Amino acid sequence: MTHEIDLLLRRAGAPDRAELPADAGPALRGWRALCDELGVDVIIDVVAGTSAGGINGAVLASAVAAGNPLPSLKELWVEAAQLSRGKLLRGSGRGPLPSLLDGAYFTGQLRGLFDRALRGGGRPAAHPVTLLTTATALGEQDTVWSDSTGCQFAVPDHRRVYRFRHDPGAVLFQPPAGELPEDPFTLFTPADPGQLTAAAAADLALAARATAGFPGAFEPVAEAGLGAYRVRCETDIRRRGDSDIGRREGDDITRRGGDGDDAGGPGDSDGAVLIDGGVLDNTPFEPLMTEIWRRPVESDWRRVIGYVTAGDGLDHATVATRDGSGGRRLDTDWFPVLTSAMRMGSESSFRNGVDALARRSAEAERQVRGTEELFTEALRDPGKARAAVDALYPLYRRNRIESGLLDAYQAHTGELAARPLCTPSLSGVAPDRAPRWVPPADFDRACDLTGEWRWGTVVADRTIRLLIRDLRVRAAGTPALDDTLRSLSRVLTAVIAVRDHIATLVVTAEDDDAETLLRAVNDAAAASSSPAVLGALLRAAADGYLAGAGVDAGPGDVLRAALMAEVLASAAGGDGPFRRMSRFDVLRMGPDVSSPLVEPRRPLGAWKLYGTQLRHFGAFARPEWRVADFVWGRLDGAAHLIGVLLRRGDDPLPDHAAGLVRAVQEAVLAEEDAVAADLSAALQAVDELDTRATLDLIRSTPSGRAIARDTVTDVLRMLTVRGAGTPSALSSAGSWLAGVLSRRSPPGRPPAWWLKPPLRLVTAWWPRRRFWDWVYGRDGRQ
């Protein structure tokens, strides 16, 4: 699917797409023709992934940022990911092994992949690109909290999220030394475009290796330099903020221990070692949403979150076998029940992520739509809206100062050794005590924008986003839309930079009581000259809006209507922290999508993939199985992507959608040198597979028997490991079992029992011989 996404989103639908090369394949030409016909551009700007998806996503994001062709993921998974000596399996030997697979070999393969993706010579992306990967940290990883009585307690949190950014449009704010310059944008200078560069290839390889470090299959890796990319709330707030007091959208999950906004400095690691991110966080949706809400827009857009998964949700967490009639039944004996229970924990991350997306989508639609309707009404009939504003404005001002202090409190307590479980009351502070970021009591005076902006960066951010959304509707299809959206996005980027600067000043407050926090926020606003700077920026935003909206109003009328909508929408919302909201669509891309090229005996799903056999390790046994799964990924990706390109709102897909799916899938088969008849035959074969049948197929060839022999040999070598964390009884039992079953005598000095001839003879014939007969298969004895 990553390959097909790259064809469509990088090469066929790129905004600055060039003429296709002469050797372009039929699938790429089909995607280009469809994008041209629909008149759409497609951009990849946030990529998040875990485990194998983390590897694929990291390579895709790197190639996007550097402007290079996507390295061959097919080559990585088909050629490099082989269970054979010198590749995923280490060279032959007799000593203990820390894991089944060779992590150093795979890291080297990944490093070469990132070197190719990030090498110089490409044209770096002109738009922001962010990569998010997850891992799970071993060791003591506790966060200290305190309850309402001041009693402290530890909350374990072993999750890790690493972020690599490419943001060529990022700017830094430098407050004016004296009077405000005529052009406020001269106060903003380009920032470092980010970390997705050739210099980060080794770090990216380490992050990719860590996120795919399946326990037991690969040994853990040291976090080391990845601390420079780690997303953690405390450091994020200290280094970059996103509200009047340094809080960025998404930081509300401080209370849930999830996300922040900027990474720690080099060497900021706490010495953790990492294993597969899917152990605890297989769907990092929260940091994904944070990145989405930072994005500028330059033309009419539709935001789509595509979730790629190999699962279809059909009894994947339960053990089932076929009955005599070909159906499936659940096994309820103790062992299948136990294994099912152990597997069910993996569903929580996906379920929680889906729930979070659904909640965020509903919340965004509710809040965004309400504010938009209020703005439209206030712009059309300001007198009618004014009566409601006068009634709610005092309440709005009280909520405004309390929410600002709450943001400051959460930012400051993020720096403490213990986080408070319950937020103390911050009410009772008069709004007039914050004249630089809470509007004055006289609404008309508050709306006099010929001078300073007294509403703070929170309202500035919301106001500009409101103008962007409204402009998209009013100026839809007009030549001026793209230019006006770019001008408003430029203002929004500047506002975010002002907030980033203010954050670094606020979190150094001496205490977290209301008076100290109020003084810190006021001082930060004064030191940054934010009222004057924001006033100039908001006037520029109003001018930009009017350049494309086609409304009969002046800049002051536009901002007054926006502020009326702000008061009416926020007055009754209480003193909650600042949150951005943005609409988005969700595309779930799985293997359970139909294909017009085949007629399977049952609905397509994860069962068609060899990679889902043997607990998702089945495809490693045969390269042709990995090729088949790669082809299915491209075919499924084509079906899903065509659906999202053609759909408009809630309308059903057009009648010609099925024909387009067939055409693109046939082009994919042509590029992969495959035919539909072979697909159908392969479906019939894989439909018959269970664990035993899969093992028999693997062992039916000499190479498969070699894989079985070498894999089992290395598993036995793993049993001989002795370490401080392994109980001595378990180590002894493992060494004894390895000695009995190994094809050769144990390494080192043999134990005393091994030297006794009767025992050697017994173990040579039974159980060792029967064990290796099973390893090779009944027809593969050697």
PDB file of C-alpha atoms in Angstrom, residues 645-762:
ATOM      1  CA  LEU A 645     -10.523  10.518  -4.747  1.00  0.00           C
ATOM      2  CA  LEU A 646     -13.981  10.105  -6.271  1.00  0.00           C
ATOM      3  CA  ARG A 647     -16.153  10.544  -3.191  1.00  0.00           C
ATOM      4  CA  ARG A 648     -17.686  13.943  -2.577  1.00  0.00           C
ATOM      5  CA  GLY A 649     -19.131  14.436   0.882  1.00  0.00           C
ATOM      6  CA  ASP A 650     -21.724  11.805   1.728  1.00  0.00           C
ATOM      7  CA  ASP A 651     -22.598  11.100  -1.898  1.00  0.00           C
ATOM      8  CA  PRO A 652     -22.241   7.507  -3.107  1.00  0.00           C
ATOM      9  CA  LEU A 653     -19.397   6.616  -5.428  1.00  0.00           C
ATOM     10  CA  PRO A 654     -20.118   7.325  -9.099  1.00  0.00           C
ATOM     11  CA  ASP A 655     -21.074   4.457 -11.366  1.00  0.00           C
ATOM     12  CA  HIS A 656     -17.743   4.432 -13.185  1.00  0.00           C
ATOM     13  CA  ALA A 657     -15.749   3.872  -9.948  1.00  0.00           C
ATOM     14  CA  ALA A 658     -15.683   0.088 -10.402  1.00  0.00           C
ATOM     15  CA  GLY A 659     -14.332   0.484 -13.916  1.00  0.00           C
ATOM     16  CA  LEU A 660     -11.553   2.746 -12.692  1.00  0.00           C
ATOM     17  CA  VAL A 661     -10.629   0.255  -9.970  1.00  0.00           C
ATOM     18  CA  ARG A 662     -10.424  -2.517 -12.545  1.00  0.00           C
ATOM     19  CA  ALA A 663      -8.293  -0.411 -14.888  1.00  0.00           C
ATOM     20  CA  VAL A 664      -5.772   0.570 -12.222  1.00  0.00           C
ATOM     21  CA  GLN A 665      -5.620  -2.936 -10.757  1.00  0.00           C
ATOM     22  CA  GLU A 666      -4.998  -4.395 -14.211  1.00  0.00           C
ATOM     23  CA  ALA A 667      -2.177  -1.872 -14.630  1.00  0.00           C
ATOM     24  CA  VAL A 668      -0.727  -3.002 -11.288  1.00  0.00           C
ATOM     25  CA  LEU A 669      -0.809  -6.642 -12.402  1.00  0.00           C
ATOM     26  CA  ALA A 670       0.944  -5.706 -15.621  1.00  0.00           C
ATOM     27  CA  GLU A 671       3.717  -3.958 -13.692  1.00  0.00           C
ATOM     28  CA  GLU A 672       4.064  -6.901 -11.292  1.00  0.00           C
ATOM     29  CA  ASP A 673       4.091  -9.446 -14.141  1.00  0.00           C
ATOM     30  CA  ALA A 674       1.030 -11.211 -12.673  1.00  0.00           C
ATOM     31  CA  VAL A 675      -2.320 -12.352 -14.058  1.00  0.00           C
ATOM     32  CA  ALA A 676      -5.766 -12.478 -12.485  1.00  0.00           C
ATOM     33  CA  ALA A 677      -6.063 -16.245 -12.937  1.00  0.00           C
ATOM     34  CA  ASP A 678      -2.974 -16.796 -10.794  1.00  0.00           C
ATOM     35  CA  LEU A 679      -4.467 -14.533  -8.137  1.00  0.00           C
ATOM     36  CA  SER A 680      -7.626 -16.615  -8.022  1.00  0.00           C
ATOM     37  CA  ALA A 681      -5.660 -19.841  -7.784  1.00  0.00           C
ATOM     38  CA  ALA A 682      -3.503 -18.432  -4.994  1.00  0.00           C
ATOM     39  CA  LEU A 683      -6.637 -17.368  -3.103  1.00  0.00           C
ATOM     40  CA  GLN A 684      -7.981 -20.886  -3.243  1.00  0.00           C
ATOM     41  CA  ALA A 685      -4.664 -22.235  -1.945  1.00  0.00           C
ATOM     42  CA  VAL A 686      -4.240 -19.774   0.912  1.00  0.00           C
ATOM     43  CA  ASP A 687      -7.860 -20.261   1.958  1.00  0.00           C
ATOM     44  CA  GLU A 688      -6.967 -23.816   2.938  1.00  0.00           C
ATOM     45  CA  LEU A 689      -4.082 -22.812   5.176  1.00  0.00           C
ATOM     46  CA  ASP A 690      -3.938 -23.181   8.914  1.00  0.00           C
ATOM     47  CA  THR A 691      -0.861 -23.465  11.123  1.00  0.00           C
ATOM     48  CA  ARG A 692      -0.174 -27.114  10.271  1.00  0.00           C
ATOM     49  CA  ALA A 693      -0.791 -26.697   6.549  1.00  0.00           C
ATOM     50  CA  THR A 694       1.439 -23.623   6.436  1.00  0.00           C
ATOM     51  CA  LEU A 695       4.270 -25.473   8.157  1.00  0.00           C
ATOM     52  CA  ASP A 696       3.861 -28.435   5.802  1.00  0.00           C
ATOM     53  CA  LEU A 697       4.111 -26.124   2.788  1.00  0.00           C
ATOM     54  CA  ILE A 698       7.248 -24.506   4.163  1.00  0.00           C
ATOM     55  CA  ARG A 699       8.861 -27.896   4.775  1.00  0.00           C
ATOM     56  CA  SER A 700       7.923 -29.294   1.379  1.00  0.00           C
ATOM     57  CA  THR A 701      11.056 -27.885  -0.315  1.00  0.00           C
ATOM     58  CA  PRO A 702      14.779 -28.190   0.513  1.00  0.00           C
ATOM     59  CA  SER A 703      15.046 -24.451   1.174  1.00  0.00           C
ATOM     60  CA  GLY A 704      12.002 -24.603   3.447  1.00  0.00           C
ATOM     61  CA  ARG A 705      13.480 -27.475   5.409  1.00  0.00           C
ATOM     62  CA  ALA A 706      16.702 -25.510   5.776  1.00  0.00           C
ATOM     63  CA  ILE A 707      14.705 -22.576   7.139  1.00  0.00           C
ATOM     64  CA  ALA A 708      12.936 -24.880   9.609  1.00  0.00           C
ATOM     65  CA  ARG A 709      16.232 -26.449  10.685  1.00  0.00           C
ATOM     66  CA  ASP A 710      18.093 -23.165  11.117  1.00  0.00           C
ATOM     67  CA  THR A 711      15.202 -21.410  12.846  1.00  0.00           C
ATOM     68  CA  VAL A 712      14.670 -24.202  15.352  1.00  0.00           C
ATOM     69  CA  THR A 713      18.418 -24.474  15.934  1.00  0.00           C
ATOM     70  CA  ASP A 714      18.602 -20.786  16.802  1.00  0.00           C
ATOM     71  CA  VAL A 715      15.555 -21.040  19.069  1.00  0.00           C
ATOM     72  CA  LEU A 716      17.342 -23.799  20.983  1.00  0.00           C
ATOM     73  CA  ARG A 717      20.412 -21.582  21.224  1.00  0.00           C
ATOM     74  CA  MET A 718      18.210 -18.855  22.700  1.00  0.00           C
ATOM     75  CA  LEU A 719      17.182 -21.268  25.470  1.00  0.00           C
ATOM     76  CA  THR A 720      20.778 -21.453  26.714  1.00  0.00           C
ATOM     77  CA  VAL A 721      20.999 -17.740  27.534  1.00  0.00           C
ATOM     78  CA  ARG A 722      21.771 -17.045  31.175  1.00  0.00           C
ATOM     79  CA  GLY A 723      21.222 -13.569  32.550  1.00  0.00           C
ATOM     80  CA  ALA A 724      20.388 -11.667  35.699  1.00  0.00           C
ATOM     81  CA  GLY A 725      16.780 -11.254  34.620  1.00  0.00           C
ATOM     82  CA  THR A 726      16.229 -14.944  33.844  1.00  0.00           C
ATOM     83  CA  PRO A 727      15.401 -17.273  36.759  1.00  0.00           C
ATOM     84  CA  SER A 728      18.147 -19.832  37.265  1.00  0.00           C
ATOM     85  CA  ALA A 729      15.639 -22.676  37.189  1.00  0.00           C
ATOM     86  CA  LEU A 730      14.388 -21.510  33.801  1.00  0.00           C
ATOM     87  CA  SER A 731      17.933 -21.171  32.476  1.00  0.00           C
ATOM     88  CA  SER A 732      18.797 -24.645  33.678  1.00  0.00           C
ATOM     89  CA  ALA A 733      15.650 -26.118  32.165  1.00  0.00           C
ATOM     90  CA  GLY A 734      16.313 -24.308  28.887  1.00  0.00           C
ATOM     91  CA  SER A 735      19.899 -25.507  28.741  1.00  0.00           C
ATOM     92  CA  TRP A 736      18.801 -29.066  29.518  1.00  0.00           C
ATOM     93  CA  LEU A 737      16.118 -28.961  26.829  1.00  0.00           C
ATOM     94  CA  ALA A 738      18.552 -27.501  24.299  1.00  0.00           C
ATOM     95  CA  GLY A 739      21.061 -30.209  25.174  1.00  0.00           C
ATOM     96  CA  VAL A 740      18.504 -32.941  24.683  1.00  0.00           C
ATOM     97  CA  LEU A 741      17.083 -31.637  21.421  1.00  0.00           C
ATOM     98  CA  SER A 742      20.053 -29.968  19.716  1.00  0.00           C
ATOM     99  CA  ARG A 743      21.475 -31.789  16.729  1.00  0.00           C
ATOM    100  CA  ARG A 744      24.944 -31.283  18.152  1.00  0.00           C
ATOM    101  CA  SER A 745      26.298 -31.422  21.708  1.00  0.00           C
ATOM    102  CA  PRO A 746      25.827 -28.292  23.820  1.00  0.00           C
ATOM    103  CA  PRO A 747      28.447 -25.554  23.483  1.00  0.00           C
ATOM    104  CA  GLY A 748      31.267 -25.323  26.008  1.00  0.00           C
ATOM    105  CA  ARG A 749      31.883 -27.997  28.608  1.00  0.00           C
ATOM    106  CA  PRO A 750      29.067 -30.586  28.383  1.00  0.00           C
ATOM    107  CA  PRO A 751      27.098 -31.146  31.605  1.00  0.00           C
ATOM    108  CA  ALA A 752      27.852 -34.270  33.614  1.00  0.00           C
ATOM    109  CA  TRP A 753      24.687 -36.038  32.518  1.00  0.00           C
ATOM    110  CA  TRP A 754      25.684 -35.631  28.873  1.00  0.00           C
ATOM    111  CA  LEU A 755      28.885 -37.565  29.398  1.00  0.00           C
ATOM    112  CA  LYS A 756      27.075 -40.713  30.453  1.00  0.00           C
ATOM    113  CA  PRO A 757      26.789 -43.024  27.414  1.00  0.00           C
ATOM    114  CA  PRO A 758      23.292 -44.385  28.178  1.00  0.00           C
ATOM    115  CA  LEU A 759      21.801 -40.903  28.296  1.00  0.00           C
ATOM    116  CA  ARG A 760      23.574 -39.876  25.108  1.00  0.00           C
ATOM    117  CA  LEU A 761      22.178 -42.909  23.323  1.00  0.00           C
ATOM    118  CA  VAL A 762      18.650 -42.328  24.626  1.00  0.00           C
TER     119      VAL A 762
END
